[in-house]
């Protein structure tokens, strides 16, 4: 008894000591990180962007405390990168930018935003140089904007066209005895195809070829302009797979030099008039974003604000989380911006393939209420399709990049009949007592009747009529005109502009300029306010100390091995909302 008591006392003491130590550590970290960070003259901003680029920053609240069960990528999102490139342009201490890229996790619209920001940076007469060892198609698209491009002598550069990959689950469902019950409207609403076939339909293939070719045509044109090479020469090199080595890349003027990183550093030293013993003052992006320049201080002086509400991820009800747009959270942000007297306009930044039709409609309504009070401008990122387009169409003006993936106006629902799976694979059976003919409608273990199917199909058709009617009214089109470009059809941004689904082809900064003009604000007369606001520090710390979704996923993969894909399929069955306004599939372009 005494031993147990002493053990409890010791455990309590150790727990209190650890807690106290962590609190002291956190306070020390906060205090030490609050010191002012500055740059020296002739500094060079180093952009190492070899990972996923999100819309907003991803911060580790306590960088020194790395939790292996919850690894946090300490980096900057697209909005932060754009801001810091502009800051560097106006910073007299920054002499230039060096890009160090390999494979970059970003869509082509995001990469175009970055290209435009770097082109603007070059207007300051500062240099933009780049180095690569392996440059993927996307990484090279961004790299091509540089004045000088070094490629490692044993490296490689991918320049052979784009490919859109799609995964089909029908074979797995057949093996598992799972029968999908599918309801949809629209020839091109092919989100359901992975559950009912093992390859693309002709309609799906046709639309994919259309937007993929549109995106790649722009890709080649932008590179031709940056590299001062004829479009015909680049097209031939890509279509025929002629770039297979660094020497080929040099031959077709995709790069300026075959060389190692130390050779690039030596040339940077020459550019900065440094001798051999002097070191280059590199500034990484993670540090530079903490630097407050005079230009940045001026940006913060205005009392007027443009709220930037970011909807990044799949759309669902509730508050959402990273990678999930929670309707309740976005509605709260819209109301907050609407009621704020200092907010003169709103930019809704959309990067979403869609999701729940109900959640999309709830946000659509709130946007309409907000635009009665102040301008709301939509800025489309890589993807703003289906439910993502649903919320964008409610805005005063829609701005998209030419290579944004958008449209997909349509809805569908999927119900999964698990009766055979439960009986044949698990030995589980179910029995029912119902008070009415349709009491068990939609239950995954209850067989569908033809009457059930008619009810659900009519529901989907009503939802489609609602979506298209609202879209036609928002876009100032007749219902017939709108439906001619709907039916779930996916478009590239320039195609959507031609079809009246988008107002302006441009960047996030272009959307800001439109919002400022509508609010009668000059560029120096406003500052940005990003919503929803970040979590409090203590919540970030608690998240950091927990077990992340990615870590759990990794552990499950290790445990289940080849069975893991089946778990993912079952999760889709469990999590998929019944009625969806979602992109036809998860688009993987590489």
Coordinates of C-alpha atoms in Angstrom, one line a residue:
X1 CA 0.0 0.0 0.0
X2 CA 2.8 2.4 1.0
X3 CA 4.8 1.4 -2.1
X4 CA 1.8 2.2 -4.3
X5 CA 1.3 5.5 -2.5
X6 CA 4.9 6.5 -3.0
X7 CA 4.7 5.4 -6.6
X8 CA 1.7 7.7 -7.2
X9 CA 3.5 10.6 -5.5
X10 CA 6.6 10.0 -7.6
X11 CA 4.5 9.8 -10.8
X12 CA 2.7 13.0 -9.9
X13 CA 6.0 14.8 -9.1
X14 CA 7.5 13.7 -12.4
X15 CA 4.3 14.8 -14.3
X16 CA 4.4 18.2 -12.7
X17 CA 8.1 18.6 -13.4
X18 CA 7.7 17.7 -17.0
X19 CA 4.7 20.1 -17.4
X20 CA 6.6 22.9 -15.7
X21 CA 9.6 22.2 -17.9
X22 CA 7.5 22.4 -21.0
X23 CA 5.8 25.6 -20.0
X24 CA 9.2 27.2 -19.3
X25 CA 10.5 25.9 -22.6
X26 CA 7.5 27.3 -24.5
X27 CA 7.9 30.7 -22.8
X28 CA 11.6 30.7 -23.6
X29 CA 10.9 29.8 -27.2
X30 CA 8.3 32.6 -27.5
X31 CA 10.6 35.2 -26.0
X32 CA 13.6 34.2 -28.0
X33 CA 11.6 34.1 -31.2
X34 CA 10.2 37.6 -30.6
X35 CA 13.5 39.3 -31.2
X36 CA 13.7 41.5 -34.4
X37 CA 15.2 39.7 -37.4
X38 CA 16.9 41.9 -40.0
X39 CA 18.8 41.3 -43.3
X40 CA 22.2 42.5 -44.3
X41 CA 23.1 44.3 -47.5
X42 CA 23.7 42.1 -50.5
X43 CA 21.5 39.3 -49.1
X44 CA 20.1 36.7 -51.4
X45 CA 16.6 35.2 -50.8
X46 CA 16.8 31.4 -51.2
X47 CA 13.5 29.8 -52.3
X48 CA 13.7 26.0 -51.7
X49 CA 10.2 24.9 -52.6
X50 CA 10.5 21.1 -52.7
X51 CA 7.3 20.1 -51.1
X52 CA 3.5 20.8 -51.1
X53 CA 2.4 24.4 -51.4
X54 CA -0.8 25.2 -49.6
X55 CA -2.8 28.4 -49.8
X56 CA -1.8 29.6 -46.4
X57 CA 1.2 29.2 -44.1
X58 CA 1.8 25.9 -42.2
X59 CA 3.5 26.7 -39.0
X60 CA 5.1 24.6 -36.3
X61 CA 4.3 26.6 -33.1
X62 CA 7.3 25.1 -31.4
X63 CA 9.9 24.2 -34.1
X64 CA 12.4 22.9 -31.6
X65 CA 10.0 20.3 -30.3
X66 CA 9.6 17.8 -33.2
X67 CA 6.9 15.2 -32.5
X68 CA 7.5 12.1 -34.6
X69 CA 3.8 11.2 -34.3
X70 CA 2.8 14.6 -35.6
X71 CA 5.5 15.9 -38.0
X72 CA 4.7 19.5 -38.9
X73 CA 6.1 21.0 -42.1
X74 CA 7.4 24.5 -41.2
X75 CA 6.9 26.4 -44.3
X76 CA 5.1 29.1 -46.2
X77 CA 2.0 28.8 -48.2
X78 CA 1.3 30.4 -51.6
X79 CA -0.1 33.7 -50.1
X80 CA 3.0 34.0 -47.9
X81 CA 5.4 33.3 -50.8
X82 CA 3.8 35.9 -53.0
X83 CA 3.9 38.5 -50.2
X84 CA 7.6 37.8 -49.5
X85 CA 8.6 38.0 -53.1
X86 CA 7.0 41.4 -53.3
X87 CA 8.6 42.4 -50.0
X88 CA 12.0 41.3 -51.4
X89 CA 11.4 43.4 -54.5
X90 CA 11.1 46.5 -52.3
X91 CA 13.8 45.5 -49.9
X92 CA 17.1 47.3 -50.7
X93 CA 19.0 44.7 -48.8
X94 CA 17.9 41.8 -51.1
X95 CA 20.1 41.7 -54.2
X96 CA 18.3 38.7 -55.9
X97 CA 16.5 35.4 -55.6
X98 CA 17.9 31.9 -56.1
X99 CA 15.4 29.1 -56.8
X100 CA 16.4 25.6 -55.7
X101 CA 13.7 23.3 -56.9
X102 CA 13.2 19.6 -57.6
X103 CA 9.6 18.2 -57.5
X104 CA 7.1 20.7 -56.3
X105 CA 3.6 19.9 -54.9
X106 CA 1.5 22.7 -56.5
X107 CA -1.0 23.0 -59.3
X108 CA -0.2 24.8 -62.5
X109 CA -2.4 27.8 -61.5
X110 CA -0.4 28.3 -58.3
X111 CA 2.9 27.9 -60.3
X112 CA 1.6 30.6 -62.7
X113 CA 1.0 32.9 -59.8
X114 CA 4.5 32.4 -58.6
X115 CA 5.9 32.9 -62.1
X116 CA 4.1 36.2 -62.4
X117 CA 5.4 37.3 -59.0
X118 CA 9.0 36.5 -60.0
X119 CA 8.5 38.3 -63.3
X120 CA 7.3 41.3 -61.4
X121 CA 10.4 41.0 -59.0
X122 CA 12.7 41.1 -62.1
X123 CA 11.3 44.6 -62.9
X124 CA 13.4 45.8 -60.0
X125 CA 16.5 44.9 -62.0
X126 CA 17.4 42.3 -59.4
X127 CA 18.4 38.8 -60.5
X128 CA 16.4 35.6 -60.4
X129 CA 18.6 32.5 -60.9
X130 CA 17.8 28.9 -60.5
X131 CA 19.5 25.5 -59.8
X132 CA 18.0 22.0 -60.2
X133 CA 19.1 18.4 -59.9
X134 CA 15.8 16.8 -60.9
X135 CA 13.2 19.2 -62.3
X136 CA 9.7 17.8 -62.7
X137 CA 7.4 19.3 -65.3
X138 CA 5.8 21.6 -62.7
X139 CA 9.2 22.6 -61.1
X140 CA 10.6 23.5 -64.5
X141 CA 7.5 25.6 -65.3
X142 CA 8.4 27.8 -62.3
X143 CA 12.2 27.5 -62.9
X144 CA 11.9 28.7 -66.5
X145 CA 11.1 32.2 -65.4
X146 CA 14.7 32.6 -64.1
X147 CA 17.3 34.7 -65.9
X148 CA 19.9 31.9 -65.5
X149 CA 19.2 28.2 -65.0
X150 CA 21.8 25.7 -63.8
X151 CA 21.1 22.0 -64.2
X152 CA 23.3 19.4 -62.4
X153 CA 25.5 17.5 -64.9
X154 CA 24.0 14.2 -63.8
X155 CA 20.6 15.6 -63.2
X156 CA 17.4 15.5 -65.4
X157 CA 14.7 17.8 -66.6
X158 CA 11.2 16.4 -67.4
X159 CA 9.8 17.9 -70.6
X160 CA 7.6 15.4 -72.2
X161 CA 4.0 16.7 -71.8
X162 CA 1.3 16.3 -69.1
X163 CA -0.6 13.2 -68.1
X164 CA -3.8 13.1 -66.1
X165 CA -4.2 9.9 -64.0
X166 CA -7.4 8.5 -62.7
X167 CA -8.0 5.6 -60.3
X168 CA -11.0 3.2 -60.6
X169 CA -12.4 1.1 -57.8
X170 CA -14.9 -1.2 -59.5
X171 CA -12.7 -4.2 -59.4
X172 CA -12.1 -3.9 -55.7
X173 CA -15.8 -3.4 -55.1
X174 CA -16.5 -6.6 -57.1
X175 CA -14.1 -8.5 -55.0
X176 CA -15.6 -7.2 -51.8
X177 CA -19.2 -7.8 -52.9
X178 CA -20.0 -4.1 -52.5
X179 CA -22.7 -2.8 -54.9
X180 CA -22.8 1.0 -55.5
X181 CA -26.2 2.6 -56.1
X182 CA -25.5 5.7 -58.3
X183 CA -27.6 8.7 -59.0
X184 CA -26.4 11.6 -61.2
X185 CA -27.3 14.3 -63.6
X186 CA -25.1 15.3 -66.6
X187 CA -23.2 13.6 -69.3
X188 CA -19.9 14.8 -67.9
X189 CA -20.6 14.2 -64.2
X190 CA -18.2 11.3 -64.1
X191 CA -17.3 11.4 -60.4
X192 CA -19.2 8.1 -60.1
X193 CA -17.3 6.3 -62.9
X194 CA -14.6 4.9 -60.6
X195 CA -17.3 2.9 -58.8
X196 CA -19.1 1.6 -61.9
X197 CA -16.4 1.0 -64.6
X198 CA -12.7 0.3 -64.9
X199 CA -11.8 3.0 -67.4
X200 CA -12.9 6.5 -68.5
X201 CA -16.0 7.0 -70.5
X202 CA -15.7 8.7 -73.9
X203 CA -17.3 11.9 -72.5
X204 CA -14.9 11.9 -69.5
X205 CA -11.9 11.3 -71.8
X206 CA -13.0 14.1 -74.2
X207 CA -13.3 16.7 -71.5
X208 CA -10.0 15.6 -69.9
X209 CA -8.2 15.9 -73.2
X210 CA -9.7 19.4 -73.7
X211 CA -8.6 21.0 -70.5
X212 CA -5.3 19.1 -70.3
X213 CA -4.3 20.3 -73.7
X214 CA -5.4 23.8 -72.8
X215 CA -3.3 23.8 -69.7
X216 CA -0.2 22.5 -71.6
X217 CA -0.6 24.9 -74.5
X218 CA -0.4 27.7 -71.9
X219 CA 2.6 26.0 -70.3
X220 CA 4.6 25.9 -73.5
X221 CA 3.6 29.5 -74.4
X222 CA 4.8 30.8 -71.1
X223 CA 8.1 28.9 -71.3
X224 CA 8.6 30.1 -74.9
X225 CA 8.2 33.7 -73.8
X226 CA 10.5 33.3 -70.7
X227 CA 13.2 31.4 -72.5
X228 CA 12.9 33.3 -75.8
X229 CA 12.5 30.1 -77.8
X230 CA 10.0 29.5 -80.6
X231 CA 6.9 27.8 -79.6
X232 CA 7.1 25.3 -82.5
X233 CA 10.6 24.2 -81.4
X234 CA 9.5 23.6 -77.8
X235 CA 6.4 21.8 -79.0
X236 CA 8.4 19.5 -81.1
X237 CA 10.9 18.8 -78.3
X238 CA 8.1 17.9 -75.9
X239 CA 5.9 15.9 -78.3
X240 CA 8.9 13.8 -79.6
X241 CA 10.6 13.4 -76.2
X242 CA 13.8 15.0 -77.4
X243 CA 14.9 16.3 -74.0
X244 CA 16.5 13.2 -72.3
X245 CA 19.7 14.6 -70.8
X246 CA 21.1 17.9 -69.5
X247 CA 22.9 18.3 -72.9
X248 CA 19.5 18.1 -74.6
X249 CA 18.0 20.7 -72.2
X250 CA 20.9 23.0 -73.1
X251 CA 20.5 22.4 -76.8
X252 CA 16.8 23.4 -76.7
X253 CA 17.6 26.4 -74.6
X254 CA 15.6 25.2 -71.6
X255 CA 18.6 25.9 -69.4
X256 CA 21.5 28.3 -69.6
X257 CA 24.3 26.2 -68.1
X258 CA 25.1 22.6 -67.0
X259 CA 26.8 23.0 -63.7
X260 CA 27.0 22.2 -60.0
X261 CA 25.6 24.2 -57.1
X262 CA 29.0 25.5 -56.1
X263 CA 29.5 26.9 -59.6
X264 CA 26.2 28.8 -59.3
X265 CA 27.4 30.1 -55.9
X266 CA 30.7 31.2 -57.5
X267 CA 28.7 33.2 -60.1
X268 CA 26.5 34.7 -57.4
X269 CA 29.6 35.9 -55.6
X270 CA 30.8 37.6 -58.8
X271 CA 27.5 39.2 -59.2
X272 CA 27.7 40.6 -55.7
X273 CA 31.3 41.6 -56.0
X274 CA 32.4 39.3 -53.2
X275 CA 35.9 37.8 -52.9
X276 CA 36.6 34.1 -52.4
X277 CA 36.8 34.4 -48.6
X278 CA 33.4 36.2 -48.3
X279 CA 30.3 34.2 -47.8
X280 CA 27.0 34.7 -49.5
X281 CA 24.4 36.0 -47.1
X282 CA 21.6 33.6 -47.9
X283 CA 18.2 34.3 -46.4
X284 CA 15.8 31.3 -46.3
X285 CA 12.1 32.0 -46.8
X286 CA 11.3 30.6 -43.3
X287 CA 13.5 33.4 -41.8
X288 CA 12.7 36.2 -44.3
X289 CA 9.0 36.1 -43.5
X290 CA 9.9 37.2 -40.0
X291 CA 11.8 40.2 -41.3
X292 CA 9.8 43.4 -41.1
X293 CA 10.9 45.9 -43.8
X294 CA 10.1 49.6 -44.1
X295 CA 7.9 48.7 -47.1
X296 CA 6.0 46.2 -44.9
X297 CA 5.5 48.7 -42.1
X298 CA 4.0 51.1 -44.6
X299 CA 1.6 48.3 -45.7
X300 CA 0.3 47.9 -42.1
X301 CA -0.4 51.6 -41.5
X302 CA -3.8 51.8 -43.2
X303 CA -7.0 51.4 -41.1
X304 CA -8.8 50.0 -44.2
X305 CA -8.7 46.3 -44.8
X306 CA -9.6 43.8 -47.5
X307 CA -10.6 40.5 -45.9
X308 CA -9.2 37.4 -47.7
X309 CA -11.3 34.4 -46.9
X310 CA -9.6 31.2 -47.9
X311 CA -11.6 28.1 -48.8
X312 CA -8.9 25.4 -49.4
X313 CA -9.9 21.8 -49.6
X314 CA -13.0 19.5 -49.9
X315 CA -16.3 21.1 -48.8
X316 CA -18.2 19.6 -45.9
X317 CA -20.5 20.8 -43.2
X318 CA -19.1 21.8 -39.8
X319 CA -15.9 23.6 -38.9
X320 CA -13.6 21.5 -41.1
X321 CA -9.9 21.1 -40.6
X322 CA -6.7 21.2 -42.7
X323 CA -7.6 20.3 -46.2
X324 CA -11.4 20.4 -45.4
X325 CA -13.5 23.6 -46.0
X326 CA -16.0 23.7 -43.2
X327 CA -19.1 25.6 -44.2
X328 CA -19.8 26.8 -40.6
X329 CA -16.2 28.2 -40.4
X330 CA -16.5 30.0 -43.7
X331 CA -19.9 31.4 -42.8
X332 CA -18.6 32.7 -39.5
X333 CA -15.7 34.4 -41.4
X334 CA -18.0 36.0 -43.9
X335 CA -20.2 37.4 -41.1
X336 CA -17.2 38.7 -39.3
X337 CA -15.9 40.5 -42.4
X338 CA -19.4 41.8 -43.2
X339 CA -19.9 43.3 -39.8
X340 CA -16.4 44.8 -39.5
X341 CA -16.4 48.5 -40.3
X342 CA -12.7 48.5 -41.3
X343 CA -13.3 45.8 -43.9
X344 CA -14.2 47.5 -47.2
X345 CA -14.1 44.5 -49.5
X346 CA -13.7 40.8 -49.5
X347 CA -11.7 38.4 -51.7
X348 CA -12.8 34.8 -51.5
X349 CA -9.9 32.6 -52.4
X350 CA -11.1 29.2 -53.6
X351 CA -9.0 26.1 -54.1
X352 CA -11.6 23.3 -53.9
X353 CA -12.9 20.4 -56.0
X354 CA -16.2 20.8 -54.2
X355 CA -18.0 18.3 -51.9
X356 CA -21.2 18.5 -50.0
X357 CA -24.0 20.2 -52.0
X358 CA -25.7 21.3 -48.8
X359 CA -22.6 22.9 -47.3
X360 CA -21.9 24.6 -50.7
X361 CA -25.4 26.1 -50.8
X362 CA -25.1 27.3 -47.2
X363 CA -21.9 29.3 -48.0
X364 CA -23.5 30.5 -51.3
X365 CA -26.3 32.0 -49.4
X366 CA -24.0 33.8 -46.9
X367 CA -21.9 35.2 -49.8
X368 CA -25.1 36.7 -51.3
X369 CA -26.0 38.3 -48.0
X370 CA -22.5 39.7 -47.7
X371 CA -22.2 41.2 -51.3
X372 CA -25.3 43.3 -50.5
X373 CA -23.1 45.1 -48.0
X374 CA -19.7 45.2 -49.6
X375 CA -17.9 43.8 -52.7
X376 CA -17.0 40.1 -52.8
X377 CA -14.5 39.0 -55.4
X378 CA -13.7 35.3 -56.1
X379 CA -10.1 34.4 -56.8
X380 CA -9.7 30.9 -58.2
X381 CA -6.5 29.0 -57.4
X382 CA -5.6 25.6 -58.9
X383 CA -9.1 24.1 -58.7
X384 CA -12.5 25.8 -58.1
X385 CA -14.9 23.2 -59.5
X386 CA -18.5 21.9 -58.7
X387 CA -19.0 23.0 -55.1
X388 CA -16.0 25.2 -55.4
X389 CA -17.6 26.9 -58.4
X390 CA -20.9 27.0 -56.5
X391 CA -19.5 29.4 -53.9
X392 CA -17.4 31.4 -56.4
X393 CA -20.5 32.0 -58.7
X394 CA -22.1 33.9 -55.8
X395 CA -19.4 36.6 -55.9
X396 CA -19.6 40.0 -57.8
X397 CA -16.6 39.1 -60.0
X398 CA -14.8 35.8 -60.7
X399 CA -11.1 35.9 -61.4
X400 CA -9.3 32.7 -62.5
X401 CA -6.0 31.8 -64.0
X402 CA -6.1 30.5 -67.6
X403 CA -5.0 27.1 -66.2
X404 CA -7.4 26.9 -63.3
X405 CA -9.6 23.8 -63.3
X406 CA -13.2 24.9 -62.9
X407 CA -16.8 24.3 -63.9
X408 CA -18.2 20.8 -63.3
X409 CA -21.6 22.2 -62.6
X410 CA -23.6 19.2 -61.5
X411 CA -24.4 16.9 -58.6
X412 CA -24.5 13.2 -57.8
X413 CA -25.0 10.8 -54.9
X414 CA -23.7 7.3 -54.2
X415 CA -25.1 4.8 -51.8
X416 CA -23.3 1.5 -51.1
X417 CA -25.2 -1.7 -50.6
X418 CA -23.0 -3.7 -48.1
X419 CA -25.4 -6.6 -47.5
X420 CA -23.4 -9.1 -49.7
X421 CA -20.1 -7.9 -48.3
X422 CA -21.3 -8.3 -44.7
X423 CA -22.7 -11.7 -45.3
X424 CA -20.1 -13.2 -47.6
X425 CA -17.0 -11.6 -46.2
X426 CA -17.8 -11.0 -42.5
X427 CA -20.6 -13.5 -41.8
X428 CA -23.0 -10.7 -40.6
X429 CA -26.7 -10.5 -41.6
X430 CA -29.4 -7.9 -40.8
X431 CA -33.1 -8.1 -40.3
X432 CA -35.6 -5.2 -40.2
X433 CA -38.9 -4.1 -38.9
X434 CA -40.3 -1.0 -40.8
X435 CA -43.2 1.2 -40.2
X436 CA -43.4 2.3 -43.8
X437 CA -42.5 1.3 -47.3
X438 CA -39.4 3.6 -47.4
X439 CA -38.4 3.6 -43.7
X440 CA -35.0 1.9 -44.4
X441 CA -34.3 4.0 -47.6
X442 CA -30.5 4.5 -47.9
X443 CA -29.5 2.0 -45.2
X444 CA -26.3 0.3 -46.5
X445 CA -27.5 -3.2 -45.6
X446 CA -31.0 -2.8 -47.1
X447 CA -31.6 -3.8 -50.7
X448 CA -32.8 -1.0 -53.1
X449 CA -36.1 -1.2 -54.9
X450 CA -36.9 0.5 -58.1
X451 CA -39.2 2.9 -56.2
X452 CA -36.3 3.8 -53.9
X453 CA -34.1 4.6 -57.0
X454 CA -36.8 6.8 -58.5
X455 CA -37.1 8.8 -55.3
X456 CA -33.3 9.4 -55.1
X457 CA -32.9 10.2 -58.8
X458 CA -35.7 12.8 -58.6
X459 CA -33.9 14.3 -55.6
X460 CA -30.7 14.6 -57.6
X461 CA -32.6 16.1 -60.5
X462 CA -34.1 18.8 -58.3
X463 CA -30.7 19.5 -56.9
X464 CA -29.3 20.0 -60.4
X465 CA -32.1 22.3 -61.4
X466 CA -31.4 24.4 -58.2
X467 CA -27.7 24.5 -59.0
X468 CA -28.1 25.5 -62.6
X469 CA -30.9 28.0 -62.0
X470 CA -28.7 29.8 -59.4
X471 CA -25.7 29.6 -61.6
X472 CA -27.6 31.1 -64.6
X473 CA -28.9 33.9 -62.5
X474 CA -25.5 34.7 -60.9
X475 CA -23.8 34.7 -64.3
X476 CA -26.5 36.6 -66.1
X477 CA -27.2 33.8 -68.5
X478 CA -30.4 32.1 -69.6
X479 CA -30.9 28.6 -68.1
X480 CA -30.4 27.0 -71.6
X481 CA -27.1 28.9 -72.1
X482 CA -25.9 27.8 -68.7
X483 CA -26.9 24.2 -69.1
X484 CA -25.1 24.0 -72.5
X485 CA -21.8 24.5 -70.6
X486 CA -22.9 22.6 -67.4
X487 CA -23.7 18.8 -67.3
X488 CA -20.7 18.4 -65.0
X489 CA -18.3 19.5 -67.7
X490 CA -14.8 20.5 -66.4
X491 CA -13.1 23.4 -68.1
X492 CA -9.7 25.1 -68.0
X493 CA -9.9 28.7 -66.9
X494 CA -9.5 30.2 -70.4
X495 CA -12.2 27.9 -71.7
X496 CA -14.5 28.9 -68.7
X497 CA -13.9 32.6 -69.6
X498 CA -15.0 32.0 -73.2
X499 CA -18.1 30.2 -72.0
X500 CA -19.1 33.0 -69.6
X501 CA -18.3 31.1 -66.3
X502 CA -15.4 33.4 -65.4
X503 CA -15.2 37.2 -65.7
X504 CA -11.4 37.9 -65.6
X505 CA -8.3 35.9 -66.3
X506 CA -5.8 36.9 -63.7
X507 CA -4.0 36.3 -60.4
X508 CA -4.8 36.8 -56.7
X509 CA -3.3 40.3 -57.0
X510 CA -5.6 41.1 -59.9
X511 CA -8.6 40.0 -57.7
X512 CA -7.2 42.3 -54.9
X513 CA -7.0 45.2 -57.4
X514 CA -10.6 44.7 -58.5
X515 CA -11.8 44.5 -54.9
X516 CA -9.9 47.7 -54.0
X517 CA -11.3 49.5 -57.0
X518 CA -14.8 48.5 -56.1
X519 CA -14.2 49.7 -52.6
X520 CA -12.6 52.9 -53.9
X521 CA -9.3 52.2 -52.3
X522 CA -5.8 52.9 -53.6
X523 CA -3.1 50.2 -53.2
X524 CA -1.5 52.0 -50.3
X525 CA -4.8 52.6 -48.6
X526 CA -5.5 49.1 -47.4
X527 CA -4.0 46.0 -45.7
X528 CA -5.0 42.4 -45.9
X529 CA -6.8 40.5 -43.2
X530 CA -6.8 36.7 -43.6
X531 CA -9.8 34.7 -42.4
X532 CA -10.6 32.3 -40.8
X533 CA -8.1 33.5 -38.2
X534 CA -5.3 31.1 -37.1
X535 CA -5.8 29.0 -34.1
X536 CA -4.6 30.3 -30.7
X537 CA -1.0 29.3 -29.8
X538 CA -2.1 26.9 -27.1
X539 CA -4.3 25.0 -29.6
X540 CA -1.4 24.8 -32.0
X541 CA 0.8 23.4 -29.3
X542 CA -1.9 20.8 -28.4
X543 CA -2.2 19.8 -32.0
X544 CA 1.6 19.5 -32.3
X545 CA 1.8 17.2 -29.3
X546 CA -1.0 14.9 -30.5
X547 CA -1.0 12.3 -33.2
X548 CA -1.6 13.7 -36.7
X549 CA -3.9 12.2 -39.4
X550 CA -0.8 11.7 -41.6
X551 CA 1.0 9.8 -38.8
X552 CA -2.0 7.5 -38.1
X553 CA -2.2 6.9 -41.9
X554 CA 1.4 6.0 -42.1
X555 CA 1.1 3.6 -39.1
X556 CA -1.9 1.9 -40.7
X557 CA -0.1 1.5 -44.0
X558 CA 2.7 -0.3 -42.2
X559 CA 0.3 -2.5 -40.2
X560 CA -2.1 -3.4 -43.0
X561 CA 0.3 -3.6 -45.9
X562 CA -1.4 -4.6 -49.2
X563 CA -4.8 -4.5 -47.4
X564 CA -4.5 -0.8 -46.8
X565 CA -6.2 0.2 -50.1
X566 CA -9.3 -1.7 -49.1
X567 CA -9.4 0.4 -45.9
X568 CA -9.3 3.6 -48.0
X569 CA -12.2 2.4 -50.1
X570 CA -14.2 1.6 -47.0
X571 CA -13.4 5.1 -45.6
X572 CA -14.7 6.6 -48.8
X573 CA -17.9 4.7 -48.3
X574 CA -18.2 5.9 -44.8
X575 CA -17.2 9.6 -45.3
X576 CA -18.7 10.4 -48.7
X577 CA -21.7 12.7 -48.3
X578 CA -24.8 11.4 -50.0
X579 CA -25.4 14.4 -52.3
X580 CA -22.3 16.0 -53.7
X581 CA -21.3 18.9 -55.9
X582 CA -17.8 17.6 -56.5
X583 CA -15.2 17.4 -59.2
X584 CA -15.5 14.3 -61.3
X585 CA -12.5 12.8 -59.7
X586 CA -9.2 13.6 -57.9
X587 CA -7.2 15.0 -60.7
X588 CA -3.5 14.0 -60.7
X589 CA -1.6 15.9 -63.4
X590 CA 2.1 15.1 -63.9

